[in-house]
Tab-separated table of C-alpha atoms in Angstrom:
chain	number	residue	atom	x	y	z
F	1	MET	CA	0.106	-0.171	0.149
F	2	SER	CA	1.427	3.308	-0.951
F	3	ASP	CA	0.938	6.423	1.179
F	4	ARG	CA	-0.107	10.019	-0.517
F	5	ILE	CA	1.526	13.098	0.235
F	6	ARG	CA	0.352	16.405	-0.663
F	7	PHE	CA	2.401	19.740	0.018
F	8	PHE	CA	2.883	22.997	-1.473
F	9	LEU	CA	6.034	24.401	-2.820
F	10	ASN	CA	7.506	27.568	-3.784
F	11	LEU	CA	11.029	27.419	-4.974
F	12	THR	CA	12.833	30.548	-6.979
F	13	ALA	CA	15.155	30.165	-9.321
F	14	ASP	CA	18.256	30.561	-7.565
F	15	ARG	CA	17.082	28.536	-4.621
F	16	TYR	CA	16.512	25.382	-7.111
F	17	LEU	CA	19.861	26.398	-8.676
F	18	SER	CA	21.501	25.498	-5.514
F	19	HIS	CA	19.843	22.362	-5.664
F	20	TYR	CA	20.786	21.601	-9.407
F	21	GLN	CA	24.600	22.280	-8.796
F	22	GLY	CA	24.771	19.587	-6.147
F	23	HIS	CA	25.472	22.004	-3.084
F	24	VAL	CA	22.063	20.833	-1.807
F	25	LYS	CA	20.858	17.239	-1.856
F	26	ASN	CA	17.496	17.232	-0.287
F	27	VAL	CA	14.495	19.234	-0.139
F	28	SER	CA	12.440	19.427	2.752
F	29	VAL	CA	8.878	20.831	3.216
F	30	ILE	CA	6.124	20.460	5.350
F	31	ALA	CA	2.984	18.408	4.129
F	32	GLU	CA	-0.521	19.311	4.730
F	33	ASP	CA	-0.804	16.799	7.487
F	34	GLY	CA	2.037	18.299	9.099
F	35	ARG	CA	4.928	15.565	8.300
F	36	ARG	CA	8.066	16.879	7.343
F	37	ILE	CA	9.369	15.184	4.336
F	38	GLU	CA	12.637	15.345	2.502
F	39	PHE	CA	13.230	13.748	-0.996
F	40	PRO	CA	15.847	14.106	-3.564
F	41	ALA	CA	15.944	17.463	-5.140
F	42	ASN	CA	16.632	16.300	-8.542
F	43	THR	CA	13.003	14.694	-8.261
F	44	LEU	CA	11.850	18.135	-9.182
F	45	ARG	CA	13.765	18.734	-12.560
F	46	PRO	CA	10.619	18.021	-14.521
F	47	PHE	CA	9.016	21.105	-12.715
F	48	VAL	CA	11.255	23.718	-13.179
F	49	THR	CA	10.816	26.705	-15.011
F	50	LYS	CA	12.392	30.122	-15.277
F	51	SER	CA	10.955	31.160	-12.354
F	52	GLY	CA	11.585	27.821	-10.217
F	53	VAL	CA	9.266	25.192	-8.850
F	54	GLN	CA	6.058	26.401	-7.668
F	55	GLY	CA	2.276	24.549	-7.406
F	56	ARG	CA	1.013	22.024	-5.252
F	57	PHE	CA	2.295	18.385	-5.538
F	58	GLU	CA	1.322	14.689	-4.403
F	59	LEU	CA	4.412	12.244	-3.812
F	60	LEU	CA	3.836	8.723	-3.780
F	61	ILE	CA	5.957	6.665	-1.239
F	62	ASP	CA	5.687	2.613	-0.886
F	63	ASP	CA	5.667	0.772	2.262
F	64	ASN	CA	9.337	1.345	2.648
F	65	ASN	CA	8.917	5.233	2.799
F	66	ARG	CA	10.531	4.535	-0.717
F	67	LEU	CA	9.827	7.588	-3.199
F	68	GLN	CA	7.343	5.961	-6.279
F	69	ARG	CA	6.050	8.946	-8.185
F	70	LEU	CA	6.204	12.916	-7.782
F	71	HIS	CA	3.572	14.907	-9.682
F	72	ARG	CA	1.919	18.231	-9.638
F	73	LEU	CA	-1.518	18.767	-8.914
F	74	SER	CA	-4.056	21.152	-10.908
F	75	HIS	CA	-4.944	23.900	-8.894
């Protein structure tokens, strides 16, 4: 059984650049249910725009807390 974790992210292009360059390996956010979650920064690459990464996302993890999928939710 997988767990769905939803969160908002507003990461500027400059902030994401430090993740992209490898200075920071993980992103840490507070989920809508109050949990703090951490996941690899490179997972966000498909969502990067000129202004960074913004939106509401859903992270799916398996029973071993391994990332299965990340996708942006519609507004």
